[in-house]
PDB file of C-alpha atoms in Angstrom:
ATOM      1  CA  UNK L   1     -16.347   0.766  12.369  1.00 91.00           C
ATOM      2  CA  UNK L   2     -13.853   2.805  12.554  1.00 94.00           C
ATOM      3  CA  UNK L   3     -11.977   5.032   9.895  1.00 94.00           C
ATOM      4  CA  UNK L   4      -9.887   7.695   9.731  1.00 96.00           C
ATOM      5  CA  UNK L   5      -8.683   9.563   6.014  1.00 94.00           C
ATOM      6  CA  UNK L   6      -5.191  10.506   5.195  1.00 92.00           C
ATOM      7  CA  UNK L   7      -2.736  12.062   2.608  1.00 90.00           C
ATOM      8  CA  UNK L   8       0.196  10.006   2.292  1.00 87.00           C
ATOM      9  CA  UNK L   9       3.355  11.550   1.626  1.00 83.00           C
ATOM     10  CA  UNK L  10       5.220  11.104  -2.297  1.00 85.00           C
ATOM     11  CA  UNK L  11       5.686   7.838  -3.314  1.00 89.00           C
ATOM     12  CA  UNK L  12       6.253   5.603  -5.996  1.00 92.00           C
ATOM     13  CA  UNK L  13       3.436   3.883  -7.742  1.00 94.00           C
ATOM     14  CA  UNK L  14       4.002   0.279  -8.630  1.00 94.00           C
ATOM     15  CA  UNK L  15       1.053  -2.184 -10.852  1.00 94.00           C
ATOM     16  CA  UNK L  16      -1.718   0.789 -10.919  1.00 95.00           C
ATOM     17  CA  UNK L  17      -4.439  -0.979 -12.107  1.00 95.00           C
ATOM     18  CA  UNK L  18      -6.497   2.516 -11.550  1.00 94.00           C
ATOM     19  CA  UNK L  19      -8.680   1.897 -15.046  1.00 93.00           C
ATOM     20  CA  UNK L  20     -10.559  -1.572 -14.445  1.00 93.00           C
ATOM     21  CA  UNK L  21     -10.002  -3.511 -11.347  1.00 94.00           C
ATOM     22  CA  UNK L  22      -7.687  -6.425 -11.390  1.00 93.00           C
ATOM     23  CA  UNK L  23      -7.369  -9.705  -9.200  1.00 92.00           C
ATOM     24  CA  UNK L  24      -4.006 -11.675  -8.710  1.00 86.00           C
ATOM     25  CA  UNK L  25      -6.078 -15.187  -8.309  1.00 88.00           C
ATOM     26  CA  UNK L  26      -9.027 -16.179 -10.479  1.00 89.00           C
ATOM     27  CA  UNK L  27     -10.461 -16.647  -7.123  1.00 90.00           C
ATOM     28  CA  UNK L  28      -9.808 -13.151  -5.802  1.00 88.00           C
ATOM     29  CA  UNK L  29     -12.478 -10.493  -5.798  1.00 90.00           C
ATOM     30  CA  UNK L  30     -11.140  -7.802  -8.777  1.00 94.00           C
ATOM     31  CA  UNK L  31     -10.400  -4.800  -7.080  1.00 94.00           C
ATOM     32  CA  UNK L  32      -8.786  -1.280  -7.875  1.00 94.00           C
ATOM     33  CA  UNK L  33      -5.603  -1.068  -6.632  1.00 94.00           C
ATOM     34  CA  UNK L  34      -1.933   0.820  -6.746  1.00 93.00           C
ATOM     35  CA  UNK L  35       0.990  -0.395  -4.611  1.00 93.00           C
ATOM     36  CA  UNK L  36       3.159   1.932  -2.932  1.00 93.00           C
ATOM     37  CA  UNK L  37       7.238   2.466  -2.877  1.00 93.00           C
ATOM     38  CA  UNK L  38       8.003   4.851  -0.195  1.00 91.00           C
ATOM     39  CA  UNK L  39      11.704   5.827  -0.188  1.00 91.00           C
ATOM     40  CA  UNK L  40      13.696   4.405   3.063  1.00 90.00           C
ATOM     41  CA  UNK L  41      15.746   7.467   3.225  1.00 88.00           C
ATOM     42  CA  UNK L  42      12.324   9.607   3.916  1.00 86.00           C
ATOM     43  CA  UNK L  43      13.776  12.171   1.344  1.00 86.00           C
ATOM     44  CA  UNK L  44      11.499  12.668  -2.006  1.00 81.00           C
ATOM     45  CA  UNK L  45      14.252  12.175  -4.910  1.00 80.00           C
ATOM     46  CA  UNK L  46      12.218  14.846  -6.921  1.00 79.00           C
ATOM     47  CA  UNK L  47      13.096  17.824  -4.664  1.00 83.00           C
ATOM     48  CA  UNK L  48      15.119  16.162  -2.282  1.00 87.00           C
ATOM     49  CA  UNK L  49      12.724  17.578   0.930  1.00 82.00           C
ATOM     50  CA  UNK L  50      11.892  15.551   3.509  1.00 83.00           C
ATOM     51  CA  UNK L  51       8.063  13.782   3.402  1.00 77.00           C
ATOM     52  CA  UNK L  52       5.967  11.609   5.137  1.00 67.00           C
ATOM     53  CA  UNK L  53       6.295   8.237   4.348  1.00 72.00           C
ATOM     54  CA  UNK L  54       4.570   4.666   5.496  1.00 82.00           C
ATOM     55  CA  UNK L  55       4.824   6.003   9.013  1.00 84.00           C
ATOM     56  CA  UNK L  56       1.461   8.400   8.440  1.00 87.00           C
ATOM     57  CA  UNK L  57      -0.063   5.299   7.078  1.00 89.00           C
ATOM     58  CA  UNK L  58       0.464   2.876  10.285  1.00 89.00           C
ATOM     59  CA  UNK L  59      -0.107   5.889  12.901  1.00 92.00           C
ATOM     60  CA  UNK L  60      -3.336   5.582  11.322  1.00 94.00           C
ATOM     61  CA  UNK L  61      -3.511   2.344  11.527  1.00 93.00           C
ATOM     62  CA  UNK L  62      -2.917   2.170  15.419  1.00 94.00           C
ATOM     63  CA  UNK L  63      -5.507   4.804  15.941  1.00 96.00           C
ATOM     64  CA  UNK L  64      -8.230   3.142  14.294  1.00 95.00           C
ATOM     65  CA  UNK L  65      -7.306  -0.436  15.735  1.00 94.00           C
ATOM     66  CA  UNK L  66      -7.653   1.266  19.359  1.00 96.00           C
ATOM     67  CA  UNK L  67     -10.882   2.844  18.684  1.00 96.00           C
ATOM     68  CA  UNK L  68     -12.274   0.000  17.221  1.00 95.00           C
ATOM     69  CA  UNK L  69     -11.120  -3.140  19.660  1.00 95.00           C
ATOM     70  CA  UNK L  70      -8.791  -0.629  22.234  1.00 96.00           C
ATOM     71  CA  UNK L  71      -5.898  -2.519  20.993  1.00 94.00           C
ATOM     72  CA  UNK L  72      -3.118  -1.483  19.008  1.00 93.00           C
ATOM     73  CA  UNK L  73      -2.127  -2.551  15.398  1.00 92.00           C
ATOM     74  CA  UNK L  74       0.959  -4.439  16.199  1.00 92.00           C
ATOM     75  CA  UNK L  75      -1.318  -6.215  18.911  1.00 92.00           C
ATOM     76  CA  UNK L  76      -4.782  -6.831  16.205  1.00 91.00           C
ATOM     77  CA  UNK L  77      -2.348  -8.051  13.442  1.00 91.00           C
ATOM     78  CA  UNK L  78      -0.599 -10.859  15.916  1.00 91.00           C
ATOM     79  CA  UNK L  79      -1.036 -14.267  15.328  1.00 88.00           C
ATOM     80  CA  UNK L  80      -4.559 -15.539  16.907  1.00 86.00           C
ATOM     81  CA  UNK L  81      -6.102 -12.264  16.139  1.00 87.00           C
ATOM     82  CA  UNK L  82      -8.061 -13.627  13.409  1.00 84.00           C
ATOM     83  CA  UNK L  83      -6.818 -10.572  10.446  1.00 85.00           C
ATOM     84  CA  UNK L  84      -5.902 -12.690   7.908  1.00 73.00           C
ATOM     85  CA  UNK L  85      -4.696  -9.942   5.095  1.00 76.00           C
ATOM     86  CA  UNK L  86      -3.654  -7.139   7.295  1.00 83.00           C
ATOM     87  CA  UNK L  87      -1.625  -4.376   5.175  1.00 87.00           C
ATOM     88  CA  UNK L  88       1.730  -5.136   5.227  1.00 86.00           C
ATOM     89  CA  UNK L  89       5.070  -3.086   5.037  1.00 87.00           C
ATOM     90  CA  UNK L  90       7.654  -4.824   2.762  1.00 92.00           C
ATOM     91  CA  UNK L  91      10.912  -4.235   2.786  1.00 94.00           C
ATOM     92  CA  UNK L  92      11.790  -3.757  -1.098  1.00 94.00           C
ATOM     93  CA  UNK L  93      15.535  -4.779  -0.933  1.00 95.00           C
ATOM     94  CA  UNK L  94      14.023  -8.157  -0.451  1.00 94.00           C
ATOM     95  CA  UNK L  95      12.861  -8.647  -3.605  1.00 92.00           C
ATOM     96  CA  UNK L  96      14.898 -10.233  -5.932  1.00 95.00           C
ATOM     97  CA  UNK L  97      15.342 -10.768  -9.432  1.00 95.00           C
ATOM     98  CA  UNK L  98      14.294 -14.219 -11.411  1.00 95.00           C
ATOM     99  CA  UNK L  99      15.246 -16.567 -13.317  1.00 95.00           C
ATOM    100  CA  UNK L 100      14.378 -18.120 -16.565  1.00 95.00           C
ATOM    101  CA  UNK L 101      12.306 -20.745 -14.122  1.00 96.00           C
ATOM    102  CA  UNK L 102      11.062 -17.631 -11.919  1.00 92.00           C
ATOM    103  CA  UNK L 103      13.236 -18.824  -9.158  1.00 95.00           C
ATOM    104  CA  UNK L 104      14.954 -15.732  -7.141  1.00 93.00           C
ATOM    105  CA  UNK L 105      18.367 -15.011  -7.682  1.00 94.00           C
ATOM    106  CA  UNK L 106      20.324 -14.143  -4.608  1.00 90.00           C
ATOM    107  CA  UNK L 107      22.230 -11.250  -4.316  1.00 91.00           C
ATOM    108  CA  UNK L 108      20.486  -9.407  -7.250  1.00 95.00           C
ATOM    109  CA  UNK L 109      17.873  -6.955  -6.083  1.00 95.00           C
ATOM    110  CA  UNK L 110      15.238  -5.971  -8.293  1.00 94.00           C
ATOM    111  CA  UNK L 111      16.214  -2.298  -8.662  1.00 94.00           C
ATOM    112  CA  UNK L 112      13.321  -0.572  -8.844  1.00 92.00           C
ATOM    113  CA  UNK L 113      12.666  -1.787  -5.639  1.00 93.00           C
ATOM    114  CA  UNK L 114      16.174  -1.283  -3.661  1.00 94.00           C
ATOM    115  CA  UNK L 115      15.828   1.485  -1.083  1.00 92.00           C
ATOM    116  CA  UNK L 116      12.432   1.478  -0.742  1.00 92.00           C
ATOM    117  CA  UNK L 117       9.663   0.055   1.320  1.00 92.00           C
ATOM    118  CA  UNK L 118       6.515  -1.255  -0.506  1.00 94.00           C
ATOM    119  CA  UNK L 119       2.788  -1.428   0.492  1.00 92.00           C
ATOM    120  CA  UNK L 120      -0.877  -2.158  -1.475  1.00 92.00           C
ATOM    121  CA  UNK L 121      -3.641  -0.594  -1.220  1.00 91.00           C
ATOM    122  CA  UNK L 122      -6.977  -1.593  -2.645  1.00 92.00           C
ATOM    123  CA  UNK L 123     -10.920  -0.519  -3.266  1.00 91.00           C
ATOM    124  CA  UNK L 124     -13.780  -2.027  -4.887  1.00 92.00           C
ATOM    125  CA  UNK L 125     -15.027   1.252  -6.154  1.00 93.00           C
ATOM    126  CA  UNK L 126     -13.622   2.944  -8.682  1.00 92.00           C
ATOM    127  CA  UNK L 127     -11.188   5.458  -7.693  1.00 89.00           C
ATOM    128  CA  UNK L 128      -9.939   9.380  -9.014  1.00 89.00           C
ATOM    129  CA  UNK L 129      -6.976  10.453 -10.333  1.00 91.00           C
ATOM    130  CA  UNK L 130      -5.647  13.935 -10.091  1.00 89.00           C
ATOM    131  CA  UNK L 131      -3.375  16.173 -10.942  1.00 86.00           C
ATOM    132  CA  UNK L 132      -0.993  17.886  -8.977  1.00 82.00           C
ATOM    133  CA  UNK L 133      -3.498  21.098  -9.039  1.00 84.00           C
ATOM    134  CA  UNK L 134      -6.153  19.011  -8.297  1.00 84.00           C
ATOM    135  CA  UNK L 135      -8.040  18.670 -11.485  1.00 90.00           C
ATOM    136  CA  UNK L 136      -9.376  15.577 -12.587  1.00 90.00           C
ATOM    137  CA  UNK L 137      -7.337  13.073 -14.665  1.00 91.00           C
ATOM    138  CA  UNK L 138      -7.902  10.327 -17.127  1.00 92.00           C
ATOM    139  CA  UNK L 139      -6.471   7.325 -14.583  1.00 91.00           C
ATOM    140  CA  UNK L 140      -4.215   6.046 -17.369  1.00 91.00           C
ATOM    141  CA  UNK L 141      -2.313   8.956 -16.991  1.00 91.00           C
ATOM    142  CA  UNK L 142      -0.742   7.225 -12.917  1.00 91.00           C
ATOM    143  CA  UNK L 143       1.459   4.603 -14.505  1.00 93.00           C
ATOM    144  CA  UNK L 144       4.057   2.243 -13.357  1.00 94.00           C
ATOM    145  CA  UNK L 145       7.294   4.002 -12.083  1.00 92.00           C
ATOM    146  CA  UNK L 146       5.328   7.441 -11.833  1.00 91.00           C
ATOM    147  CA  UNK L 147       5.569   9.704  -8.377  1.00 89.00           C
ATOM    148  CA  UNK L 148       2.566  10.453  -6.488  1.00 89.00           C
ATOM    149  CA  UNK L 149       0.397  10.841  -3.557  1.00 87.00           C
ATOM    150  CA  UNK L 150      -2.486   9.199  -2.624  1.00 90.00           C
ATOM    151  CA  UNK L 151      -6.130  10.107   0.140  1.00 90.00           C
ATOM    152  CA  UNK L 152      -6.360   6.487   1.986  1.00 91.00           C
ATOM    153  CA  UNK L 153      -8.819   5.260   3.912  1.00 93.00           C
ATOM    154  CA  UNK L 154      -7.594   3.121   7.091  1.00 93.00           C
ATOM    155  CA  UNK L 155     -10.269   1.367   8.700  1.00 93.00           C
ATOM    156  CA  UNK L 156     -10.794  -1.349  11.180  1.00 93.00           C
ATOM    157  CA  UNK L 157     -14.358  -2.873  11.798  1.00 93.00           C
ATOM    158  CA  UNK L 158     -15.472  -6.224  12.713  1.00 91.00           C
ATOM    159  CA  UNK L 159     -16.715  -8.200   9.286  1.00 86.00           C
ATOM    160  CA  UNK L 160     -18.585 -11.131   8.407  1.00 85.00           C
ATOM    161  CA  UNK L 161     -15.978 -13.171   8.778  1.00 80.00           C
ATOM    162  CA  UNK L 162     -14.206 -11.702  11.113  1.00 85.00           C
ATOM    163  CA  UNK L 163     -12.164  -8.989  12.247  1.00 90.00           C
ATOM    164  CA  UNK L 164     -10.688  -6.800   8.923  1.00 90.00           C
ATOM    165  CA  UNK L 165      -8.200  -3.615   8.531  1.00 91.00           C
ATOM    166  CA  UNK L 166      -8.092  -2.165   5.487  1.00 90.00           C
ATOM    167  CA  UNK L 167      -6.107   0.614   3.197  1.00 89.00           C
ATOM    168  CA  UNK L 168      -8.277   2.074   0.265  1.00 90.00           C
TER     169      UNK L 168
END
């Protein structure tokens, strides 16, 4: 297997489910998780300095897909590779408001998504929570909309089922 640990740079946290984990599906494994808005414009709104953004994340990514298979992350996550849930980078201007019948209406992006790119991360252990000075935190305190920063595991290894790379 092989891993490599990282600080992202600010972002914005989106459905923290930090406390208990959560599953989408009734037949999805609960999991702790947080998804990530990092700002297009690589500028942190708070202070207006440049940060790191999703880039760290994927040049992470790529290293640990060539030590593991000597192949690069845009090559492992190509069709036929056999990764079925690869992390994903998601362009948040995409997403769209709803409907009364949940159906998406065109034109109207959701705006606390607009200008920002969105990614999920996810662990089966519980995870921490701190504060800026590094003290430990009650994890109800990293709600929806709040800024942060997060240490993330990317790793690539071959599973049971196949071949897996993962962000926790």
């Amino acid at each position: 297997m092989a891993s490599k640990t990282i600080y992202t740079g600010i972002f914005r946290l989106r459905f923290p489910h930090l406390t208990e984990p959560h599953a989408q599906n009734p037949t999805d494994v609960a999991k702790f998780s947080v998804g990530a808005m990092f700002p297009k414009t690589g500028v942190c709104p708070i202070n207006n300095k440049p940060i790191s953004s999703w880039e760290t994340i994927f040049a992470a990514l790529n290293e640990v897909c060539q030590e593991q298979w000597k192949i690069s992350f845009d090559q492992a996550i190509a069709p036929g590779m056999g990764i079925q849930y690869p992390p994903q980078l998601t362009d948040g201007d995409t997403n769209f408001e709803k409907d009364a019948n949940k159906n998406p209406i065109l034109g109207k992006v959701r705006p606390e998504t607009a200008g920002m790119w969105l990614m999920s991360m996810k662990n089966a252990d519980p995870v921490g929570v701190a504060s800026p000075a590094g003290d430990d935190i009650d994890p109800k305190a990293a709600y929806a909309g709040c800024w942060g920063r997060a240490q993330v595991e990317c790793s690539a290894y071959d599973g049971k089922n196949g071949r897996v790379i993962a962000l926790k």
